[in-house]
GROMACS .gro file of C-alpha atoms in nm:
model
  439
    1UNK     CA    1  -1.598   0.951   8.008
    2UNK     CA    2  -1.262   0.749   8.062
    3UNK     CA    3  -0.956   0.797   7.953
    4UNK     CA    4  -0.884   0.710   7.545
    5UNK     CA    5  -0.644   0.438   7.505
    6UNK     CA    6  -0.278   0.523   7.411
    7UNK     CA    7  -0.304   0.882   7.570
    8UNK     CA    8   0.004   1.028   7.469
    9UNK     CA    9  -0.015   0.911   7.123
   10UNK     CA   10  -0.393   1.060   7.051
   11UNK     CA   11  -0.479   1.427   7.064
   12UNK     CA   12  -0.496   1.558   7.448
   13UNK     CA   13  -0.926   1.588   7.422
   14UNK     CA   14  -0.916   1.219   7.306
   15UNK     CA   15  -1.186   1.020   7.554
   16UNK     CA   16  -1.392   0.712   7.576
   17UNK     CA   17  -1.784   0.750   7.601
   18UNK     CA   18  -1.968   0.514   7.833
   19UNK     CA   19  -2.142   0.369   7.486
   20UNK     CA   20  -1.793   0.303   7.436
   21UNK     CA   21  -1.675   0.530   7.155
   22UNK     CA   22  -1.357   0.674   7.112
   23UNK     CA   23  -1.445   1.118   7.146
   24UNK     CA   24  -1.229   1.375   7.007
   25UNK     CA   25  -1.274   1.747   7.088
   26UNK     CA   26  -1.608   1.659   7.268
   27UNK     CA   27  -1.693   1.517   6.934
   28UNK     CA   28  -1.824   1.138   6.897
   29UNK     CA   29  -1.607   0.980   6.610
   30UNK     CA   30  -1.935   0.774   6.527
   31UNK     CA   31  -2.147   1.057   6.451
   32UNK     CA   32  -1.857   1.249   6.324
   33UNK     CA   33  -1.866   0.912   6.061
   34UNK     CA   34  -2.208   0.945   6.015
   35UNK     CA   35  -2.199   1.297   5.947
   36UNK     CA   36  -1.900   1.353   5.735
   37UNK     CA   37  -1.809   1.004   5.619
   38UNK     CA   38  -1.444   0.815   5.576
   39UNK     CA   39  -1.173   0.791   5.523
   40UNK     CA   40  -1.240   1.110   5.733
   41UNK     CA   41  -0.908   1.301   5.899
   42UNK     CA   42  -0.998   1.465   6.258
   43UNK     CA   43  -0.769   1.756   6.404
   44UNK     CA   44  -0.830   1.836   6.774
   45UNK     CA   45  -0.804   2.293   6.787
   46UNK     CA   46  -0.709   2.225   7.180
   47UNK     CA   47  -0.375   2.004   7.113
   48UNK     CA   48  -0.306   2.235   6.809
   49UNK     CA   49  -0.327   2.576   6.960
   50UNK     CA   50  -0.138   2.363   7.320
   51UNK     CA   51   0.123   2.247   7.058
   52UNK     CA   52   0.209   2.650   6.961
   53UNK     CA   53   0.199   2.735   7.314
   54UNK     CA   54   0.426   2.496   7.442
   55UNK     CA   55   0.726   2.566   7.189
   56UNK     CA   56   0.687   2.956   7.241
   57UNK     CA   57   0.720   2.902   7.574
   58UNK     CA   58   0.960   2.636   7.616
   59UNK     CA   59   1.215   2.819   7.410
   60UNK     CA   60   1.104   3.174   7.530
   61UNK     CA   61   1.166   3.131   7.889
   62UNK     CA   62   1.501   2.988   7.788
   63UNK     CA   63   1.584   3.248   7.518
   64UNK     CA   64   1.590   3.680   7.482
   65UNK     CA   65   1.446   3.661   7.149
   66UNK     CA   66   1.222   3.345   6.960
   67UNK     CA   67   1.075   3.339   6.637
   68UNK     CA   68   0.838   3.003   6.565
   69UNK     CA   69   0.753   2.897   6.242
   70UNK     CA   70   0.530   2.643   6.140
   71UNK     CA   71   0.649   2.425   5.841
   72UNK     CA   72   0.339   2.436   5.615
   73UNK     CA   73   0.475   2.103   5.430
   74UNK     CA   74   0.393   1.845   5.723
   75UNK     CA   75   0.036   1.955   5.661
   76UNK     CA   76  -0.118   2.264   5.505
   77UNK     CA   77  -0.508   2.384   5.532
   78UNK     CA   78  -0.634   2.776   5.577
   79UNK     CA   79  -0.820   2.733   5.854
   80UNK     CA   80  -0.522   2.579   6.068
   81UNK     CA   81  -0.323   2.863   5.909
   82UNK     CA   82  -0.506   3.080   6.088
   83UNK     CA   83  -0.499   2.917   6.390
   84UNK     CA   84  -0.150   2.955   6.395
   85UNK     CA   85  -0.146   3.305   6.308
   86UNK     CA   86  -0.335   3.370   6.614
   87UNK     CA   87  -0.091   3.136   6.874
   88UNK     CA   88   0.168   3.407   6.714
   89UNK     CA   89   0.412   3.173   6.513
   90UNK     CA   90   0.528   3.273   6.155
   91UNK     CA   91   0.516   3.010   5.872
   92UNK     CA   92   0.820   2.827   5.659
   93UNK     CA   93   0.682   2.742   5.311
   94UNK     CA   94   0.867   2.521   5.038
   95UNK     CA   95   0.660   2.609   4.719
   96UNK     CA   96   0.506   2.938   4.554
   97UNK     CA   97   0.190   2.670   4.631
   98UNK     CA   98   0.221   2.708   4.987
   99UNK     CA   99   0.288   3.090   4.978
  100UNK     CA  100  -0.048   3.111   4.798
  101UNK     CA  101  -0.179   2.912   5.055
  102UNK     CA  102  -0.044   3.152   5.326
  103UNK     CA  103  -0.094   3.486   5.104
  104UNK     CA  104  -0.488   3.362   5.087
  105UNK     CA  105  -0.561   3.397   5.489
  106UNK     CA  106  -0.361   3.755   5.484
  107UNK     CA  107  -0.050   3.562   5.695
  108UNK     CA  108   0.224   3.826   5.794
  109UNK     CA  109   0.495   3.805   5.499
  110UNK     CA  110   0.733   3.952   5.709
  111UNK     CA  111   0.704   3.644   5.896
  112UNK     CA  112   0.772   3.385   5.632
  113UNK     CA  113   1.040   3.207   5.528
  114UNK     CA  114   1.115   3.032   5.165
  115UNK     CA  115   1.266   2.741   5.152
  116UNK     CA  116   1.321   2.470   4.875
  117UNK     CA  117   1.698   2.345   4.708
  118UNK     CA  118   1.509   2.433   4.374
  119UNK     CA  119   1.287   2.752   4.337
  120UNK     CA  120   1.262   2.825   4.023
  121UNK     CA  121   1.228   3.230   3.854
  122UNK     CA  122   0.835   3.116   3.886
  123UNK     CA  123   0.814   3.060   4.223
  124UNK     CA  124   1.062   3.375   4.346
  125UNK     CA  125   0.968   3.647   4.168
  126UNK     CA  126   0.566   3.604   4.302
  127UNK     CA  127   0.756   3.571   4.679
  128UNK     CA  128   0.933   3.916   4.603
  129UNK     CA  129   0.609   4.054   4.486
  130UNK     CA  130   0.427   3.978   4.736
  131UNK     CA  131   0.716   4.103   4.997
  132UNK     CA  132   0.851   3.750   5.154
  133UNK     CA  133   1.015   3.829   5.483
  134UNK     CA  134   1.304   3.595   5.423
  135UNK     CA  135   1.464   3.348   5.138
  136UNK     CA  136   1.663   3.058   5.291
  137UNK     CA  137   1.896   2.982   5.006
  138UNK     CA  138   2.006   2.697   4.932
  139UNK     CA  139   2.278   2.657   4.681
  140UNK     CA  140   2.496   2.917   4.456
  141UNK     CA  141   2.256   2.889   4.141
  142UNK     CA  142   1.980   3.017   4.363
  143UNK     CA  143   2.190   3.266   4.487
  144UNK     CA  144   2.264   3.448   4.152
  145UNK     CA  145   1.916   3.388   4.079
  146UNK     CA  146   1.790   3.543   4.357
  147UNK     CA  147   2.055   3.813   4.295
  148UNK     CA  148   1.967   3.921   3.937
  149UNK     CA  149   1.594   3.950   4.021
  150UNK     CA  150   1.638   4.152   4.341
  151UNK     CA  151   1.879   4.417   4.084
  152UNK     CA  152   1.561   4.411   3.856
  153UNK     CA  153   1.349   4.532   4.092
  154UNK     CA  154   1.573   4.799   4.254
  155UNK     CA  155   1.524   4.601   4.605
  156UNK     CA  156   1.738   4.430   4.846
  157UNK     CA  157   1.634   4.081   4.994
  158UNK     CA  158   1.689   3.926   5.368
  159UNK     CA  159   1.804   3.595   5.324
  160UNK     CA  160   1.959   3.303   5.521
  161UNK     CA  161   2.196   3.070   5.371
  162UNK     CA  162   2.092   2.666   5.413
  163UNK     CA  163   2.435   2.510   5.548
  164UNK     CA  164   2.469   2.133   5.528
  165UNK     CA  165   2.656   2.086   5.897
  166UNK     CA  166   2.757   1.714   5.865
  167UNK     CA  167   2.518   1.604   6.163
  168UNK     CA  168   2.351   1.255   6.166
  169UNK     CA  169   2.065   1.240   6.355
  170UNK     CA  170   1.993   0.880   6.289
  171UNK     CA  171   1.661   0.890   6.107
  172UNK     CA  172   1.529   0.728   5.823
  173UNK     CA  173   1.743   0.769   5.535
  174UNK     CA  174   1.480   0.892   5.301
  175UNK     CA  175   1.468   1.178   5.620
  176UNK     CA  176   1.775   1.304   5.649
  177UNK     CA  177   1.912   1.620   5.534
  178UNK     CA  178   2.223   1.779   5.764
  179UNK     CA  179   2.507   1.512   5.639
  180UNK     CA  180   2.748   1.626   5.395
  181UNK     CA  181   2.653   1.369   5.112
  182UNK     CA  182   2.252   1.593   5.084
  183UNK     CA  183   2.080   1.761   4.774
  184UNK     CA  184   2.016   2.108   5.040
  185UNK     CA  185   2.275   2.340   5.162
  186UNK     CA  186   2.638   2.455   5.149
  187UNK     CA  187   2.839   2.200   5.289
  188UNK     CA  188   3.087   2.301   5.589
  189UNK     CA  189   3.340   2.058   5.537
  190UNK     CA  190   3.370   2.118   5.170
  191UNK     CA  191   3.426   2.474   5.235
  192UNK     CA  192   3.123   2.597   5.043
  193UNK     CA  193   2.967   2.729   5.305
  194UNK     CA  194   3.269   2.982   5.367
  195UNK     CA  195   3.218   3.042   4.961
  196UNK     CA  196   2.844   3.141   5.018
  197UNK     CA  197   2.891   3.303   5.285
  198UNK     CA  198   3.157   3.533   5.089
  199UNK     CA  199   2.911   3.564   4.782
  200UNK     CA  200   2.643   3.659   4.948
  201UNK     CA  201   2.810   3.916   5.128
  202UNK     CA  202   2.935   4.045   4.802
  203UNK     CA  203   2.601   4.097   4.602
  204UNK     CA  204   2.436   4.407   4.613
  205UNK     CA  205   2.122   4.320   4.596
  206UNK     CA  206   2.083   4.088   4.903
  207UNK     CA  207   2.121   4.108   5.280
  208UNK     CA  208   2.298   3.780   5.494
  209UNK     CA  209   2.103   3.797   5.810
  210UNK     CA  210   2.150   3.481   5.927
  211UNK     CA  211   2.246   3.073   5.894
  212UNK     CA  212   1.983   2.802   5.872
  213UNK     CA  213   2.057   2.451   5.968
  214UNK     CA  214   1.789   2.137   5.932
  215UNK     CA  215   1.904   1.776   6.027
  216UNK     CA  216   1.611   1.626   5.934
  217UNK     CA  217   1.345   1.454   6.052
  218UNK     CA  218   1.160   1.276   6.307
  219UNK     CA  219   1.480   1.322   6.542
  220UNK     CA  220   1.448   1.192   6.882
  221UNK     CA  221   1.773   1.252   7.030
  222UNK     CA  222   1.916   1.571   7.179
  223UNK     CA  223   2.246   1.553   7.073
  224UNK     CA  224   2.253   1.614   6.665
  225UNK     CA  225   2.071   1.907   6.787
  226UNK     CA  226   2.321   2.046   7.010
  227UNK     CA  227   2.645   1.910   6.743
  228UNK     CA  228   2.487   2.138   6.517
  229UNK     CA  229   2.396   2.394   6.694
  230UNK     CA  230   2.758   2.444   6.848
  231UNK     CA  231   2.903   2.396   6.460
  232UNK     CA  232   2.655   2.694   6.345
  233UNK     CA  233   2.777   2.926   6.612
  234UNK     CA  234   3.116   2.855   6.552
  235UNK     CA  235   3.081   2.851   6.175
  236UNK     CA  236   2.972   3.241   6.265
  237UNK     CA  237   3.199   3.329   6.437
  238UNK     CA  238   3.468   3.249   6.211
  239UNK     CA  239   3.324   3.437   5.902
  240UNK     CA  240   3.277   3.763   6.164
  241UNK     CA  241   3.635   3.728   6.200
  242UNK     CA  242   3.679   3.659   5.849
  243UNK     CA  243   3.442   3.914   5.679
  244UNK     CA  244   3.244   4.111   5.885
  245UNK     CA  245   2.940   3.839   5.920
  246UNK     CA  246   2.655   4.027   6.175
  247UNK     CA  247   2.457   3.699   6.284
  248UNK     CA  248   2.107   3.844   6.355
  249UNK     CA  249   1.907   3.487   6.318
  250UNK     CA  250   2.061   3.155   6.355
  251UNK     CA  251   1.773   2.855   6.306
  252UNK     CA  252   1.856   2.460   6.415
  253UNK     CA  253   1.536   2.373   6.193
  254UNK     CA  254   1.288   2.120   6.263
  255UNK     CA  255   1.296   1.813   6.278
  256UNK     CA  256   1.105   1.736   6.610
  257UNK     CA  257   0.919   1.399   6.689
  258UNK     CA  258   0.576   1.311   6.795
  259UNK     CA  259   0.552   0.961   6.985
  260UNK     CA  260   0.379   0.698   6.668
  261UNK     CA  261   0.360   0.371   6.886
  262UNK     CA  262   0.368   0.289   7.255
  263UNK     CA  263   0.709   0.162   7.288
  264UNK     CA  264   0.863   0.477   7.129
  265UNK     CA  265   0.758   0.848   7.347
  266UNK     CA  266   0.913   1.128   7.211
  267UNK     CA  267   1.136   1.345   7.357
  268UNK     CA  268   0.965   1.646   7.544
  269UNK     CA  269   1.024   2.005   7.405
  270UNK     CA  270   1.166   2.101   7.710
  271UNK     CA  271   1.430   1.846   7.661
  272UNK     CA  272   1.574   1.995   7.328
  273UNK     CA  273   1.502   2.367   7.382
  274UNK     CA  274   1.754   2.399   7.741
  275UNK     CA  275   2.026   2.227   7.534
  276UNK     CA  276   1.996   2.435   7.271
  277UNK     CA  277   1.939   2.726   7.422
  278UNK     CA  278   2.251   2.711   7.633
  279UNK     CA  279   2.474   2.631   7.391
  280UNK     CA  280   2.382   2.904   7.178
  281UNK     CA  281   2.397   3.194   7.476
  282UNK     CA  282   2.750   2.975   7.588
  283UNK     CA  283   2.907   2.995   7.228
  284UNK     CA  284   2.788   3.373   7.141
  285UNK     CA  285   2.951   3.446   7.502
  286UNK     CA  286   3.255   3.255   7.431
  287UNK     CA  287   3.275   3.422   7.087
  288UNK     CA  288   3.215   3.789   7.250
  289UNK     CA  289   2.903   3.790   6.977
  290UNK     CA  290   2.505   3.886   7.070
  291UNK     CA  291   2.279   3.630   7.085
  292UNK     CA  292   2.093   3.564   6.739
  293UNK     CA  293   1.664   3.571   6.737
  294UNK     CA  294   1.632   3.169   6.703
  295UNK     CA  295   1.420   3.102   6.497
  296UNK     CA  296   1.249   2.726   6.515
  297UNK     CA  297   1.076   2.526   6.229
  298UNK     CA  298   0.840   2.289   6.408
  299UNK     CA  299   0.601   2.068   6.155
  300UNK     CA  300   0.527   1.726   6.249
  301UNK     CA  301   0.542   1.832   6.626
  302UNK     CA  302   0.255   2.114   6.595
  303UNK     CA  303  -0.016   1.903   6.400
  304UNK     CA  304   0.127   1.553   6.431
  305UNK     CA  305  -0.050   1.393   6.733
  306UNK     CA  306  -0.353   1.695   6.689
  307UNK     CA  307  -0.474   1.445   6.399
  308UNK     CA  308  -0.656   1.148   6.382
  309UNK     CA  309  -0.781   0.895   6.045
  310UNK     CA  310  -1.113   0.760   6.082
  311UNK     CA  311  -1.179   0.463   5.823
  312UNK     CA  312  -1.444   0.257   5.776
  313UNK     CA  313  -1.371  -0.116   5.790
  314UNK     CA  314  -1.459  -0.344   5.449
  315UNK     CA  315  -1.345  -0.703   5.354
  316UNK     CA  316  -1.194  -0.929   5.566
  317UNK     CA  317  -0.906  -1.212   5.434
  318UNK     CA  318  -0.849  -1.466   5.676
  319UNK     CA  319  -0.541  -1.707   5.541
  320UNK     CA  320  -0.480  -2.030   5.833
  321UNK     CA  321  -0.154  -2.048   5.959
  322UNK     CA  322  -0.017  -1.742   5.800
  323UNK     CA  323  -0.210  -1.422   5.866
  324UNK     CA  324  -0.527  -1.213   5.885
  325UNK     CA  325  -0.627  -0.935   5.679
  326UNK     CA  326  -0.904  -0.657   5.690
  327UNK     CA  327  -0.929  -0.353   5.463
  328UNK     CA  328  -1.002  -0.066   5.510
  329UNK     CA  329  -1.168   0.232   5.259
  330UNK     CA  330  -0.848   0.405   5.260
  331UNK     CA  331  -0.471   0.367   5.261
  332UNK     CA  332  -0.146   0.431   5.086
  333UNK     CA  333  -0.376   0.748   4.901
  334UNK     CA  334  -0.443   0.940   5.196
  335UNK     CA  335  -0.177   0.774   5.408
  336UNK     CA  336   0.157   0.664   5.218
  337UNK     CA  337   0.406   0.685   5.492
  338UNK     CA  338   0.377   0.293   5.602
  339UNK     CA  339   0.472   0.180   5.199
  340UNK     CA  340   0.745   0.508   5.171
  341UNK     CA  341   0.933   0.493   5.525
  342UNK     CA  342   0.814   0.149   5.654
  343UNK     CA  343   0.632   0.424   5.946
  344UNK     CA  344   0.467   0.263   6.237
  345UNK     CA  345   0.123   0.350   6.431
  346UNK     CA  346  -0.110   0.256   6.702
  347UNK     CA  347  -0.496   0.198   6.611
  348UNK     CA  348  -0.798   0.198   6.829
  349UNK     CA  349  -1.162   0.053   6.721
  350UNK     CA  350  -1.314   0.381   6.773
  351UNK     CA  351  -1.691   0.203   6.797
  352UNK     CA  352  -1.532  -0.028   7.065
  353UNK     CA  353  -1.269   0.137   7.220
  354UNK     CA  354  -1.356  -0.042   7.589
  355UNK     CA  355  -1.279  -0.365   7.442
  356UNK     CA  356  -0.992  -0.594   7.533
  357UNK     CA  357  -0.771  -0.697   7.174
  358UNK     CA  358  -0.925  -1.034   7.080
  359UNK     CA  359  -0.704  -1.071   6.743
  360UNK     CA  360  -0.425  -1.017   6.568
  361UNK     CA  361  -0.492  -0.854   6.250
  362UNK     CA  362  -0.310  -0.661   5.940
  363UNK     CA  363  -0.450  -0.401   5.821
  364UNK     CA  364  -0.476  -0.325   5.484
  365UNK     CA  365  -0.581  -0.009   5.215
  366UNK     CA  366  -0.852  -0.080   4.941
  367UNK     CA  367  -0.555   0.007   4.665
  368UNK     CA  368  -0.357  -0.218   4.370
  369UNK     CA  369  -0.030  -0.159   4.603
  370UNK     CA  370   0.089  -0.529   4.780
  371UNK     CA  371   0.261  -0.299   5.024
  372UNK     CA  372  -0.078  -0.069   5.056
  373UNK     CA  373  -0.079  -0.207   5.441
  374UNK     CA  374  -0.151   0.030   5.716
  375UNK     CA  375  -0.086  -0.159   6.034
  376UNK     CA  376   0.068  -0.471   6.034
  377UNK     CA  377   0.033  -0.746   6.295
  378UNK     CA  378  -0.195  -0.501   6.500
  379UNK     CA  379  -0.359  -0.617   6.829
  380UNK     CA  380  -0.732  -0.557   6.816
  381UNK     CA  381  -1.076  -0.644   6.936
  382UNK     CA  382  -1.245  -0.887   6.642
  383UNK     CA  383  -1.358  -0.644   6.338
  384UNK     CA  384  -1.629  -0.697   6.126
  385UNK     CA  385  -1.721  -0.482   5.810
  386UNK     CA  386  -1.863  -0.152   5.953
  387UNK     CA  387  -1.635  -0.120   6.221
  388UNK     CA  388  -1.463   0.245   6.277
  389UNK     CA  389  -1.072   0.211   6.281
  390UNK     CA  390  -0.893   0.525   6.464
  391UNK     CA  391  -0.511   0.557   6.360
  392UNK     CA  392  -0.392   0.871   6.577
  393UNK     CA  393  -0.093   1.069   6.472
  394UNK     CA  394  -0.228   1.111   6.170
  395UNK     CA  395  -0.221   1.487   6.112
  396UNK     CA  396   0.141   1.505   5.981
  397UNK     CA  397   0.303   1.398   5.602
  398UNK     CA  398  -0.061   1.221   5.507
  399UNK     CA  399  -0.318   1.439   5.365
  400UNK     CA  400   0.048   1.641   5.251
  401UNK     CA  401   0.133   1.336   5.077
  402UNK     CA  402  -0.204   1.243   4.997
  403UNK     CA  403  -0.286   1.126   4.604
  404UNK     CA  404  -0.520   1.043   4.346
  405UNK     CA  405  -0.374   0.694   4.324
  406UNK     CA  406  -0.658   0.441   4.168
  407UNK     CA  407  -0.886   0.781   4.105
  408UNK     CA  408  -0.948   0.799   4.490
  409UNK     CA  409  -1.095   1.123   4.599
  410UNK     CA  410  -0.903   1.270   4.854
  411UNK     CA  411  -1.056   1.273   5.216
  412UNK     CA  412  -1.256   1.554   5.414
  413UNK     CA  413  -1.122   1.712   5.732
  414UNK     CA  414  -1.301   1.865   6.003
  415UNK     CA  415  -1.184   2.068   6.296
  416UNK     CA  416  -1.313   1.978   6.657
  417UNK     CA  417  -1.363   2.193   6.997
  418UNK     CA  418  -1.582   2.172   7.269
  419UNK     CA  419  -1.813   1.905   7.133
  420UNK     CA  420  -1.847   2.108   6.784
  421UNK     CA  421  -1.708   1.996   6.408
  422UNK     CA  422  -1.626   2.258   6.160
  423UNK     CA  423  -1.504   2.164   5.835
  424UNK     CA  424  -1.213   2.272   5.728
  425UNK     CA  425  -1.168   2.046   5.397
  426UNK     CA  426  -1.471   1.903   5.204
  427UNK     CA  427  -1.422   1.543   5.039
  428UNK     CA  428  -1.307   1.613   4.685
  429UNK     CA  429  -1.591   1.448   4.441
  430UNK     CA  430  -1.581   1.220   4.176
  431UNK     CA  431  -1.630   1.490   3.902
  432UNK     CA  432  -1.315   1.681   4.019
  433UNK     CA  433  -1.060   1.368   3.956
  434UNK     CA  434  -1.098   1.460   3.599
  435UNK     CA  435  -1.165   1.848   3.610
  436UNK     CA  436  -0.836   1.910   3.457
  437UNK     CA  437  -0.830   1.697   3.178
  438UNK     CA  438  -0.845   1.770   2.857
  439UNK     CA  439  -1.026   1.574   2.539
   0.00000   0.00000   0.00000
């Protein structure tokens, strides 16, 4: 075995087979192919459960008290649900779909958190049923929403309240979600928050435990983190003096980055978690308050770089002078980010992974998009129809934001460890696209 090309962009089990095929998890991606089929999406267990680890104990050795919560949105199966449950972190769902998802594998509800600038009666009163262990509001119509049902039901809530901090962490735009001028949270420098803080404090029916903050997202510098973090504190420590606030959980968000291309490595853990550590334990010293639990919402940077796409190369388009084109069987349905946030990646030619780049190449999806392109301008060995194409970094925001576009059936997934597949996802059939339709 040898070392798999772009290490720290594919999962940590990723190797090269002296037949010279790209292995996952023990697992060759050819017979994985064989066996399951493509577009087929790969997670590695080892990088996933090494992801958990690695945030619980970055921030835990820093910090007295550390809550970590996976953001189901950035990709959201039972099996890895339960994975998670087991590497001890908590989950942050945006949709009475994904608590159904969670409720389904048993997941502690004391341990999840609701989030969403829009949940509807619909989606809170099943999340009060089924005893949600916190609501992160988001603006005042949720919170008299939330209000009124909690008086129905003779029961008093936990809740944090969403504040907008005015941070820019210089992501995409379509990303970002702590500046002022956002569709989530109380604004600081409007004052709102203060107003929030001050309503929430005065219904009866709900308890302010603590202030959520999230910048957005993939954020690869340190120091939005820390601006906001040091604003949140601060923000606290006012409305104690004010009104009484008792800050028992302050959370930063997510919002952390996973390295996409070779020229671009993302920022360790380590690196975000001592900065914001210290500044919370220096601010809650300066302000004579006790440290907060922190609680952390890590998405992207738990299954991110755990996934991999296997597709199946088709047609090739060669035009002289201007550019090269081969397409594969899948694309903008199973993997939209390229046409949504112009989003960059690495491939590897998983049934020739020893072999030097011989071409330069676009690739392209099978769908009626013009912008349905997956790599552009990519550096590979020559492909020819049958070829297996390997994108890595795949397990974040594309089976999430996966569709039905053109009828496509949405891809399988399989879970890999120690040279064995289990999976987790079967590929949706044909008869299915049209299950819900009614003549």
């Amino acid at each position: 075995m040898q070392q798999a090309p772009f290490p720290t962009i594919f999962p940590e089990t990723a190797a090269v087979s002296e037949a010279g095929h790209l292995v996952i998890g023990g697992c060759d991606t050819l017979q994985l192919v064989a066996e399951f089929g493509t577009p087929l999406y790969v997670f590695d267990e080892v990088t996933l459960r090494g992801r958990c680890q690695e945030f619980l104990r970055e921030f835990g050795d820093r910090y007295p008290e550390v809550r970590v919560i996976y953001a189901c949105k950035a990709f959201v199966n039972r099996a890895v649900l339960r994975l998670l449950a087991e590497e001890g972190l908590g989950l942050d769902v945006v949709s009475a779909g994904e608590l159904a998802v969670a409720r389904s594998v048993e997941a502690a509800m004391d341990r999840v958190y609701f989030h969403g600038n829009n949940k509807g009666e619909d989606e809170l009163r099943p999340a009060l049923d089924w005893g949600i262990g916190r609501v992160v509001v988001d603006n005042f119509s949720e919170l008299a929403l939330l209000e009124r049902l909690c008086a129905e039901r003779g029961t008093v809530q936990d809740i944090l309240l969403r504040l907008s901090p005015g941070v820019d962490p210089h992501t995409h735009a379509y990303t970002t979600t702590g500046i002022t001028d956002s569709k989530f949270g109380f604004p600081l420098a409007t004052g709102q928050a203060v107003e929030a803080v001050h309503a929430a404090q005065a219904a009866s029916h709900l308890r302010l435990v603590g202030l959520h903050m999230h910048l957005g997202s993939p954020i690869f510098e340190v120091e939005p983190y820390e601006e906001a973090t040091r604003a949140g504190i601060r923000f606290a420590a006012q409305m104690r003096d004010a009104s009484g606030l008792d800050l028992r959980e302050f959370s930063p968000g997510g919002g952390f980055p996973i390295q996409y291309v070779r020229e671009r490595p993302a920022t360790p853990i380590a690196a975000y978690a001592e900065p914001i550590t210290r500044i919370l334990l220096e601010e809650c010293r300066a302000a004579g308050m006790a440290p907060p639990r922190l609680v952390l919402e890590p998405g992207r940077a738990i299954v991110g770089r755990a996934g991999v796409a296997l597709y199946t190369v088709g047609a090739r388009k060669d035009i002289p002078g201007v550019r090269s084109y081969v397409a594969v069987d899948g694309g903008m349905a199973d993997n939209i980010r390229p046409a949504l946030y112009e989003a960059r990646y690495e491939a590897v030619v998983a049934n020739k992974a020893l072999e030097t780049p011989a071409e330069r190449v676009t690739v392209a999806g099978k769908y009626c998009e013009s912008g349905d392109i997956l790599l552009r301008d990519a550096e590979l060995p020559r492909l020819t129809t049958g070829d297996v194409l390997a994108i890595p970094a795949s397990g974040a925001y594309c089976l999430a934001m996966s569709s039905n576009y053109n009828q496509a059936t949405k891809p399988a997934v399989v879970l890999v460890r120690d040279g064995q597949a289990r999976l987790i996802r079967r590929r949706e059939s044909l008869e299915e696209l049209f299950q819900y339709d009614v003549l």
